[in-house]
PDB file of C-alpha atoms in Angstrom:
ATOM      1  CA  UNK A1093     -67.614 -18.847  77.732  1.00  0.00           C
ATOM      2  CA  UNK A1094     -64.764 -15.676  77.559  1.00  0.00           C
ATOM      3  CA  UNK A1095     -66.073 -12.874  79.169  1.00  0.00           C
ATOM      4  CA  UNK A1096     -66.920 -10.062  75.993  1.00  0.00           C
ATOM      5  CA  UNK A1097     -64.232  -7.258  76.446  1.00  0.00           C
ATOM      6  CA  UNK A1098     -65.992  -3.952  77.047  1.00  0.00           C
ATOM      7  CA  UNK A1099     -65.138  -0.074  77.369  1.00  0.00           C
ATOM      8  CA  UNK A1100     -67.720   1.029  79.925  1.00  0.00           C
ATOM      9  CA  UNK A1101     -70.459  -0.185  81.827  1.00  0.00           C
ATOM     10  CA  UNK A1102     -74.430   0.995  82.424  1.00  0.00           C
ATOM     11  CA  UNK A1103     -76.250  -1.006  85.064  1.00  0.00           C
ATOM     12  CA  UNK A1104     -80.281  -0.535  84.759  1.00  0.00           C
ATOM     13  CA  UNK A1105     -81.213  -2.877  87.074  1.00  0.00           C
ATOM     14  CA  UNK A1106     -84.875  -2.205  88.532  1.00  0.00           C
ATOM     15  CA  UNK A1107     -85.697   0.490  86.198  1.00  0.00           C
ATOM     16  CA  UNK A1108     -88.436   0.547  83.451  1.00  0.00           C
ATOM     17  CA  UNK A1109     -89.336   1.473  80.346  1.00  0.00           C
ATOM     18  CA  UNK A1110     -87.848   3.968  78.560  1.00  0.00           C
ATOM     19  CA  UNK A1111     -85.159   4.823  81.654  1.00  0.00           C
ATOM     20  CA  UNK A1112     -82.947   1.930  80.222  1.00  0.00           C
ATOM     21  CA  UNK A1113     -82.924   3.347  76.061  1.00  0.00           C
ATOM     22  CA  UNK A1114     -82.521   6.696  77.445  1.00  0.00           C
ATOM     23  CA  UNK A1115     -80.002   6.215  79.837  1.00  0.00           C
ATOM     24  CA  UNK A1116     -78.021   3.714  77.393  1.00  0.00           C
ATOM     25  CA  UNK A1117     -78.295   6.548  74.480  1.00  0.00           C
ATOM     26  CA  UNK A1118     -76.924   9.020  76.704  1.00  0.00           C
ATOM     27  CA  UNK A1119     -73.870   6.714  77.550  1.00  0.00           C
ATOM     28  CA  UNK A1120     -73.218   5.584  74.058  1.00  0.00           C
ATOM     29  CA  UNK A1121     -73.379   9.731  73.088  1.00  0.00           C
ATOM     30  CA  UNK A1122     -69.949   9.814  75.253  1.00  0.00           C
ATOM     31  CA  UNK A1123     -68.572   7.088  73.551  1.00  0.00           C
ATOM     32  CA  UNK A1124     -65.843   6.551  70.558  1.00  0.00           C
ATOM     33  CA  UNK A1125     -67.041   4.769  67.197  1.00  0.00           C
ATOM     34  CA  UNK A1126     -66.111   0.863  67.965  1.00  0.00           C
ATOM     35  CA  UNK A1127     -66.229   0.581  71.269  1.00  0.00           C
ATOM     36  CA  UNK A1128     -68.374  -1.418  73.554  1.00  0.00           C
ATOM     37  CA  UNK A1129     -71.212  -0.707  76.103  1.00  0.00           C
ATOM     38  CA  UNK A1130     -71.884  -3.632  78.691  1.00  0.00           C
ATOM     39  CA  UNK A1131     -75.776  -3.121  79.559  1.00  0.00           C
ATOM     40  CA  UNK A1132     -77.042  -4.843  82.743  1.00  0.00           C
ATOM     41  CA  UNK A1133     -80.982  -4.568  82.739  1.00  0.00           C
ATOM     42  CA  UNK A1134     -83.723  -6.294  84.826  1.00  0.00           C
ATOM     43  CA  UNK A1135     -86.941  -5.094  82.565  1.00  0.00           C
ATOM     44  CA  UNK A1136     -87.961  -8.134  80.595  1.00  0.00           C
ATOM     45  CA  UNK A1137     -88.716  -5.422  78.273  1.00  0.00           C
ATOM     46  CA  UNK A1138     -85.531  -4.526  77.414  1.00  0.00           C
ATOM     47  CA  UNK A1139     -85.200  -7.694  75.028  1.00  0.00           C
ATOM     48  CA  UNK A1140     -87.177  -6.085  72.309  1.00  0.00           C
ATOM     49  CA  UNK A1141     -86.549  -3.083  72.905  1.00  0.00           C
ATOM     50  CA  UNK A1142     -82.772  -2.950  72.755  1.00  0.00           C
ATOM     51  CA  UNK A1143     -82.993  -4.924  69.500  1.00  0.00           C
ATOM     52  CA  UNK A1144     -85.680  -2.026  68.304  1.00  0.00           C
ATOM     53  CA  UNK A1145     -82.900   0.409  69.434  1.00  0.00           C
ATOM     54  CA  UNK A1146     -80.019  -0.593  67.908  1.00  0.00           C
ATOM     55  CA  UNK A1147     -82.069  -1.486  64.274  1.00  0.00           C
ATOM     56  CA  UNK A1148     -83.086   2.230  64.554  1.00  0.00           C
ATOM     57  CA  UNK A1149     -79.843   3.649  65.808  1.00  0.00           C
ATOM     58  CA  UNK A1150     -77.551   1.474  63.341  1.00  0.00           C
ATOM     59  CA  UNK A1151     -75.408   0.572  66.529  1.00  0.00           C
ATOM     60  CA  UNK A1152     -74.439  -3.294  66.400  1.00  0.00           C
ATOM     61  CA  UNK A1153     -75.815  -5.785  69.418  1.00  0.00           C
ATOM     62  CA  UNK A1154     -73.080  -7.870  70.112  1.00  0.00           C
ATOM     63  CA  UNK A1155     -74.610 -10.246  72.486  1.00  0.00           C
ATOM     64  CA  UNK A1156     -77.410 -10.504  74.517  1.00  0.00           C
ATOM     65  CA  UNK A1157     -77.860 -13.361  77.090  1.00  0.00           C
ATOM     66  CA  UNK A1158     -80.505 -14.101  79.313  1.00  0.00           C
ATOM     67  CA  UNK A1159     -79.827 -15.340  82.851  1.00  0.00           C
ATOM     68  CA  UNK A1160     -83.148 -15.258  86.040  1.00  0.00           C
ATOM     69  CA  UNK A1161     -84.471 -12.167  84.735  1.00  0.00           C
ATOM     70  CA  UNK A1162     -80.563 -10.365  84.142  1.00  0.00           C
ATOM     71  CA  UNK A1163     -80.547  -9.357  80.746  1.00  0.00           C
ATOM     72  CA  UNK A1164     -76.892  -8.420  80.340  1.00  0.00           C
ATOM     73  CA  UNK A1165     -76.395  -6.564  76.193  1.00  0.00           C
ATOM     74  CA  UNK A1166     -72.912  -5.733  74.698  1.00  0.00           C
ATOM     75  CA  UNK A1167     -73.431  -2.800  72.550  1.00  0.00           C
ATOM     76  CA  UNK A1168     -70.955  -1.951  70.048  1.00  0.00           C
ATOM     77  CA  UNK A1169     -71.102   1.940  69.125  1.00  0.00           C
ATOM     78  CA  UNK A1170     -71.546   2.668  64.719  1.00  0.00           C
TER      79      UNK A1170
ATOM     80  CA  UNK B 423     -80.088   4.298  57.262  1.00  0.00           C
ATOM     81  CA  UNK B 424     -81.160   7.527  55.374  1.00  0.00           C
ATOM     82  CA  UNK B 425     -79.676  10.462  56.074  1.00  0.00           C
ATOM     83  CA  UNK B 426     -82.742  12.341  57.066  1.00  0.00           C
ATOM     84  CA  UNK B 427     -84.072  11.439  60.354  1.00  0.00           C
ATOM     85  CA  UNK B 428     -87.333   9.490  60.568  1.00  0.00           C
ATOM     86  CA  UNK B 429     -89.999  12.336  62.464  1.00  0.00           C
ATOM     87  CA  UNK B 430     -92.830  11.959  65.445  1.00  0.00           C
ATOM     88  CA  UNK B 431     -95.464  13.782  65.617  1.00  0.00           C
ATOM     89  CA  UNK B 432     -97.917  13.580  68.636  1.00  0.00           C
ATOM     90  CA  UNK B 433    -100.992  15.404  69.846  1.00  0.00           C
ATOM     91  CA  UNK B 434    -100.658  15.103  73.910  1.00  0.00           C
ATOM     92  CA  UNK B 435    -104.800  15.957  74.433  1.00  0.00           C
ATOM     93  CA  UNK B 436    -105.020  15.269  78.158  1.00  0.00           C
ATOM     94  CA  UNK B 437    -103.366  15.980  81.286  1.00  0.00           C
ATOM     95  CA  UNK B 438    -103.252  13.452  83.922  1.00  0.00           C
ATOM     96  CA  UNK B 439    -101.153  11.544  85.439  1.00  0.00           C
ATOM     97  CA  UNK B 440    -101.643   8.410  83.471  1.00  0.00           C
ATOM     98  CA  UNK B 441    -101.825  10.299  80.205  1.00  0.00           C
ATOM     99  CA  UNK B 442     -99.003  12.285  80.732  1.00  0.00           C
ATOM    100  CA  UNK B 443     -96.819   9.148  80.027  1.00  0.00           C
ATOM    101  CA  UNK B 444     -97.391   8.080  77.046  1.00  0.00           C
ATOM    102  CA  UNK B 445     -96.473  11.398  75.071  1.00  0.00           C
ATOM    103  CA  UNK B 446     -93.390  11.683  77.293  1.00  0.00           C
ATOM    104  CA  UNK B 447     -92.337   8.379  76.649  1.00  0.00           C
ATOM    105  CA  UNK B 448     -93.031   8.091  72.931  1.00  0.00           C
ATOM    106  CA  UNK B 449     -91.215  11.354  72.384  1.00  0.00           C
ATOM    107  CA  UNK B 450     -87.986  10.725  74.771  1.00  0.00           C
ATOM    108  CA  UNK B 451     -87.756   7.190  73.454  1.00  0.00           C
ATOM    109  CA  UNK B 452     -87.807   8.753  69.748  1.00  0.00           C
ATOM    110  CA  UNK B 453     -84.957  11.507  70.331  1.00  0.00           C
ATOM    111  CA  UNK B 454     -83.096   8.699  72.135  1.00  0.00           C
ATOM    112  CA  UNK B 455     -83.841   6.804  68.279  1.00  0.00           C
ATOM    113  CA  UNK B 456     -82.391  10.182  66.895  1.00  0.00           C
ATOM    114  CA  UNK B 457     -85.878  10.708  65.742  1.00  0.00           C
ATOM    115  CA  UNK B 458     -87.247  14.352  65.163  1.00  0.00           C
ATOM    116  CA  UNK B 459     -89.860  14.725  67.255  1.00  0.00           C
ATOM    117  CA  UNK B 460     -92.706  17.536  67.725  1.00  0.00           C
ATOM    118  CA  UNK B 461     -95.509  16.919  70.961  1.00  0.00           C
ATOM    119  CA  UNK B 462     -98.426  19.539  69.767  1.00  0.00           C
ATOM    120  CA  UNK B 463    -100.077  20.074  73.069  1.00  0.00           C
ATOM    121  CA  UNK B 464    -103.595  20.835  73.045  1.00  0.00           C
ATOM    122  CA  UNK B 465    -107.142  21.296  75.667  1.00  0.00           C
ATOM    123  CA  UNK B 466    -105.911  19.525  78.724  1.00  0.00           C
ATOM    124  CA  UNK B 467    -102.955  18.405  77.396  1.00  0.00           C
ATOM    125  CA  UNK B 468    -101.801  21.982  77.954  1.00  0.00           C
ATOM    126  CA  UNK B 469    -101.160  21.106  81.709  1.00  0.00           C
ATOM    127  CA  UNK B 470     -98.455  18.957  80.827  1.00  0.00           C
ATOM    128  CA  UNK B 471     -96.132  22.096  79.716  1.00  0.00           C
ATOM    129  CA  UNK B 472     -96.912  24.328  83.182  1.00  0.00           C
ATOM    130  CA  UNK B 473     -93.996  24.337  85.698  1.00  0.00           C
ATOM    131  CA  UNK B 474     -96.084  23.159  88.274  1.00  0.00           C
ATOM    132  CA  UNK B 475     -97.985  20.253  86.861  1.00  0.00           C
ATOM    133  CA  UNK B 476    -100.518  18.901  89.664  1.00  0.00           C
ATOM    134  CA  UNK B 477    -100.626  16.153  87.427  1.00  0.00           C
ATOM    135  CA  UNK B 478    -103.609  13.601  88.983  1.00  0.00           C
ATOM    136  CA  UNK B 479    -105.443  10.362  88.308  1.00  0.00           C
ATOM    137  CA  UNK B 480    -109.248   9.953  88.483  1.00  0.00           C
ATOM    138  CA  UNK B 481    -109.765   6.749  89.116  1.00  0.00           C
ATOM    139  CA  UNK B 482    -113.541   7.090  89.084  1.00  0.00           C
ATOM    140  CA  UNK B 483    -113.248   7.606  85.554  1.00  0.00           C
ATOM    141  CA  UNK B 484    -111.111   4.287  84.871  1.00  0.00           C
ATOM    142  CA  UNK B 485    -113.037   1.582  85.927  1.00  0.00           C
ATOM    143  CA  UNK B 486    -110.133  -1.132  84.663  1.00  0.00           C
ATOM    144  CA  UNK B 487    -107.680   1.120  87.162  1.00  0.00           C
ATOM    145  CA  UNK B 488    -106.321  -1.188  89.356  1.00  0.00           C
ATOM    146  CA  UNK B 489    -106.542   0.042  93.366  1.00  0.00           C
ATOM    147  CA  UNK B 490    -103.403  -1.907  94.574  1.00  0.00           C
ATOM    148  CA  UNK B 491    -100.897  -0.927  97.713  1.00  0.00           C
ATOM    149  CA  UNK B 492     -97.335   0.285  97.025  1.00  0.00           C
ATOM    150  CA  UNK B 493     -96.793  -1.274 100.359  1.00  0.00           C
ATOM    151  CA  UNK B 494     -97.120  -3.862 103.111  1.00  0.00           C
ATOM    152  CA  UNK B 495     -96.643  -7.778 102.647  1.00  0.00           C
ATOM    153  CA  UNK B 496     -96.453  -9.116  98.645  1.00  0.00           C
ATOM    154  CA  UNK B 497    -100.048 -10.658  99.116  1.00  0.00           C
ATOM    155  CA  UNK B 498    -101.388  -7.662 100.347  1.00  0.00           C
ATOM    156  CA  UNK B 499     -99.640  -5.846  97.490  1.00  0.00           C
ATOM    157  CA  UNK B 500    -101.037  -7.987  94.682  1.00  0.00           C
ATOM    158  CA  UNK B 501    -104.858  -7.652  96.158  1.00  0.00           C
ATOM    159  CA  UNK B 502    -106.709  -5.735  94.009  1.00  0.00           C
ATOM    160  CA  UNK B 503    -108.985  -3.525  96.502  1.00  0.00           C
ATOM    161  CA  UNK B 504    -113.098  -3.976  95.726  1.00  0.00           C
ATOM    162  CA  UNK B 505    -113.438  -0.329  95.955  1.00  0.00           C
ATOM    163  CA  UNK B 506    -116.967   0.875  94.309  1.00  0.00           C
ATOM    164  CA  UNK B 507    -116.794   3.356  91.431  1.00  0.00           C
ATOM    165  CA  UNK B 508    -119.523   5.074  93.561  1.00  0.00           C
ATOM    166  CA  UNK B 509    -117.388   5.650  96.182  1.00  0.00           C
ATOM    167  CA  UNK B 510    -114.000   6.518  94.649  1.00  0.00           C
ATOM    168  CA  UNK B 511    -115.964   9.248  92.862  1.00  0.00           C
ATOM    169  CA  UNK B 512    -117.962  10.860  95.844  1.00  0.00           C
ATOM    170  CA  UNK B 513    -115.551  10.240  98.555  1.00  0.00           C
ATOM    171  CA  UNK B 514    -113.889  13.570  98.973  1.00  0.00           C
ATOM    172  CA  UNK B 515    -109.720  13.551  98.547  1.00  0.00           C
ATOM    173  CA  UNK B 516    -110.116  10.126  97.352  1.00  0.00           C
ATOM    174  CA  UNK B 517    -108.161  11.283  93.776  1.00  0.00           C
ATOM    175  CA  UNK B 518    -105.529  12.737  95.920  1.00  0.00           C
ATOM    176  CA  UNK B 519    -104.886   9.440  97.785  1.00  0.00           C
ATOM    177  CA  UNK B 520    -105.110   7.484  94.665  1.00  0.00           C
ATOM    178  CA  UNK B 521    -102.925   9.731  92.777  1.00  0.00           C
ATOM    179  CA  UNK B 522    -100.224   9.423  95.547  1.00  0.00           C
ATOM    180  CA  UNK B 523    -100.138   5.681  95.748  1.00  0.00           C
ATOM    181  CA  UNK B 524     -99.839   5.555  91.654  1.00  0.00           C
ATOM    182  CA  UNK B 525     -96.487   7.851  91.932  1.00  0.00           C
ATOM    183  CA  UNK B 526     -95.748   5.452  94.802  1.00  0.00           C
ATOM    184  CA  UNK B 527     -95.635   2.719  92.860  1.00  0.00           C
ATOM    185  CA  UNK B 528     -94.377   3.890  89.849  1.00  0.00           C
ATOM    186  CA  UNK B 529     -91.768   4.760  92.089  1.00  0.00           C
ATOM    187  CA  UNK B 530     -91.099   1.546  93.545  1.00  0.00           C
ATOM    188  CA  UNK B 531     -91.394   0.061  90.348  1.00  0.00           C
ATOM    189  CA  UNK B 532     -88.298   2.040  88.556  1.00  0.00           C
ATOM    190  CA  UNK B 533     -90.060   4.007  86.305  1.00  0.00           C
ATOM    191  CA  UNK B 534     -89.228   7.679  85.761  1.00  0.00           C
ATOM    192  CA  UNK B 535     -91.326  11.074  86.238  1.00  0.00           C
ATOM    193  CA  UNK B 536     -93.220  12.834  84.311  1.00  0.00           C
ATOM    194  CA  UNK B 537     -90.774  15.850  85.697  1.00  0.00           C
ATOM    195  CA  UNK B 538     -87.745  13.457  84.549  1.00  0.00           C
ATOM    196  CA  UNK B 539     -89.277  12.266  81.209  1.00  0.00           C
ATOM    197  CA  UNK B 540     -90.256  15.913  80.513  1.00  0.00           C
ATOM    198  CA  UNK B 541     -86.794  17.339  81.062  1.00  0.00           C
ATOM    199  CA  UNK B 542     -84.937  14.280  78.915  1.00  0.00           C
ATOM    200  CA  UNK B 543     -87.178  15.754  76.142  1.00  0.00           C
ATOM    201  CA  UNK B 544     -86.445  19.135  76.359  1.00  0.00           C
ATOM    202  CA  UNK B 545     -82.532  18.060  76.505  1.00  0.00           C
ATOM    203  CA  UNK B 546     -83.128  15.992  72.982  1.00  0.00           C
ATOM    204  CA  UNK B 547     -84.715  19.367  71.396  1.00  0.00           C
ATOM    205  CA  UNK B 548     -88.042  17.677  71.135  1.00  0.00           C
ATOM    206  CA  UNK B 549     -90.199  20.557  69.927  1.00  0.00           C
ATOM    207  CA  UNK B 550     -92.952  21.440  72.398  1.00  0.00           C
ATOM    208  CA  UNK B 551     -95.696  23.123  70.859  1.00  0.00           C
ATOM    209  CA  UNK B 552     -98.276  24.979  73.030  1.00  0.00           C
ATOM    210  CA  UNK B 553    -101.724  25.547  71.408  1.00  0.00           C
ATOM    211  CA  UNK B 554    -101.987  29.145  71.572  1.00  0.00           C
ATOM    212  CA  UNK B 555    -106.019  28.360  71.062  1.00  0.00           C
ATOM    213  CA  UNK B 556    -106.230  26.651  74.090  1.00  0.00           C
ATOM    214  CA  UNK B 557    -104.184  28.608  75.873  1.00  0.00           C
ATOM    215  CA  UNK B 558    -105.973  32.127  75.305  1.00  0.00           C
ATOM    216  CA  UNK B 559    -109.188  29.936  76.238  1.00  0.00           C
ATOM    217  CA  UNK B 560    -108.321  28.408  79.947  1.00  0.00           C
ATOM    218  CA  UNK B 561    -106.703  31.831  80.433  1.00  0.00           C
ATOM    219  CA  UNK B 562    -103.090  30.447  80.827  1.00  0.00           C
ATOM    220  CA  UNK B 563    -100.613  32.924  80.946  1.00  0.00           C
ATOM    221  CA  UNK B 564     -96.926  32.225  79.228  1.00  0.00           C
ATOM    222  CA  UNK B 565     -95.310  32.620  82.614  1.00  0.00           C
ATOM    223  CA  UNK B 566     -96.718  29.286  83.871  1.00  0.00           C
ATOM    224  CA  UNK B 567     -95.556  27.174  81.293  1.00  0.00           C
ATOM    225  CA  UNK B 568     -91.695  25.842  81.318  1.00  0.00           C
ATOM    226  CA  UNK B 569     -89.378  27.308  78.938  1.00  0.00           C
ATOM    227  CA  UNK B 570     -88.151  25.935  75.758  1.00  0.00           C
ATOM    228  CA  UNK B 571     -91.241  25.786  74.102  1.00  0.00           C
ATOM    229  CA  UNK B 572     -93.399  26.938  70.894  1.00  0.00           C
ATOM    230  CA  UNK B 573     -96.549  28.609  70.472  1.00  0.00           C
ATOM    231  CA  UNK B 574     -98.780  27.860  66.986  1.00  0.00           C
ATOM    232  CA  UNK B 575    -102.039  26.060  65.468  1.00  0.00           C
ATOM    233  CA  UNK B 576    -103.251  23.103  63.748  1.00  0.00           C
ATOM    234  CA  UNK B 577    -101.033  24.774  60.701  1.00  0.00           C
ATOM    235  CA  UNK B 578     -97.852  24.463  62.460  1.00  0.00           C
ATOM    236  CA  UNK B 579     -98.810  20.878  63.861  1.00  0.00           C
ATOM    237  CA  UNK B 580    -100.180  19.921  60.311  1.00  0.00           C
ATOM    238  CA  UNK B 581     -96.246  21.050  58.723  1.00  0.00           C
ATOM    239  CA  UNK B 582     -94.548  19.512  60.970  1.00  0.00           C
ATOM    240  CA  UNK B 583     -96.772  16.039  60.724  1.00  0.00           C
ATOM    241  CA  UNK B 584     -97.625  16.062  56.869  1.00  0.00           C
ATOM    242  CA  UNK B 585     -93.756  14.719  56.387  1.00  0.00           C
ATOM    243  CA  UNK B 586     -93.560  12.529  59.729  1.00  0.00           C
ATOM    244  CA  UNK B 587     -93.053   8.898  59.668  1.00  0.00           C
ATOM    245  CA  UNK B 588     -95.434   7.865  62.908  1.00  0.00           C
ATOM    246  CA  UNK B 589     -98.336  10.686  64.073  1.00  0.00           C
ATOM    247  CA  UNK B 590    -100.632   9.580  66.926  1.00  0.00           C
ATOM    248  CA  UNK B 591    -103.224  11.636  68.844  1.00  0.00           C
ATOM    249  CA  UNK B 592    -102.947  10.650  72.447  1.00  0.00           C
TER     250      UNK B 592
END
């Protein structure tokens, strides 16, 4: 698998609901249209509620993969 | 997506510890959607807007509150402790104790503050409206309350929800 290019990075390991949306809106805020956020969260959580995010938001999952409870999103910025 | 953003509108009617979160999270989560979002604050819910919060739990009053340890050994963490309603409602300081393991463990478990989730709403412009009803009632002066926020009725609450996409009284 090629590792997904990305412009910044937001690790949310061991936090909970909502610290990971909040903390990954205020990233993408300081971010250019078209570039990529690499999300690393540990809530199981975060599955739904990433893809709830980004359908209200309009900003584009990339790719979300699953690995012993490491949920690791690329988030492209619309 | 439209143009005009989608709009919140909660009633935050209690002030605890454990209700305390939910209008917190709703609305920080909603301005982090680029939602509009107005809390209308209202009887206890009041406390939730005063610098100094003392926001606590009463377990007494939450029988399917469970007692467990923020600490010690992973067995002893997972035990829920047989405590008697009785007692956790006569035994003096017993809210205190309870109320400090809760922040323990929310702690420990990674989830933010009421403090944190307040301020993260006040930074999206989530309207904060104090009910000036209550507040002449319980005697609460505007100096106790945190800045940033409104003052108005069940007409200003009613305005700002007859239009909103999701209203919930909490």
């Amino acid at each position: 698998m090629t590792e997904t290019m990305f412009d910044q990075e937001l690790d949310c390991q061991g936090m909970l609901c909502p610290l990971p949306i909040l903390k990954t809106k205020k990233v993408m805020d300081t971010m250019n249209i078209g570039e990529v956020l690499k999300l690393l969260s540990t809530d199981a959580g975060s599955v739904n509620d990433i893809n709830a995010w980004t359908k209200q938001t309009g900003n584009h999952l990339v790719s979300a993969t699953a690995n012993e409870g490491l949920y690791t999103y690329f988030l492209r910025k619309a | 997506m439209s143009d005009k953003p989608k709009k919140l509108a909660l009633v935050a009617s209690r002030g605890t510890l454990d209700w305390a979160y939910p209008p917190f999270i709703l609305a920080s989560t909603a301005a982090a959607m680029g939602w509009e979002v107005a809390i209308f604050f209202t009887f206890y819910g009041l406390n939730l807007l005063k610098k100094d919060m003392h926001n606590k739990i009463d377990p007494a009053s939450n029988p399917a509150m469970p007692m467990k340890l923020p600490f010690g050994p992973e067995a002893l963490q997972n035990f829920n402790l047989p405590i008697p309603n009785v007692i956790m409602g006569n035994l003096p300081g017993f809210q205190n104790v309870a109320t400090a393991l809760m922040k323990k463990t929310f702690e420990k478990k990674g989830v933010a503050t009421i403090e944190q989730l307040r301020e993260m709403c006040l930074e999206a412009d989530v309207h904060m409206i104090s009910c000036q009803m209550t507040q002449e009632v319980f005697g609460f002066r505007d100096e106790e309350f945190i800045d940033g926020i409104e003052h108005g009725g069940a007409a200003t609450f009613l305005d700002f929800a007859s239009d909103a996409d999701v209203s919930l009284f909490i």
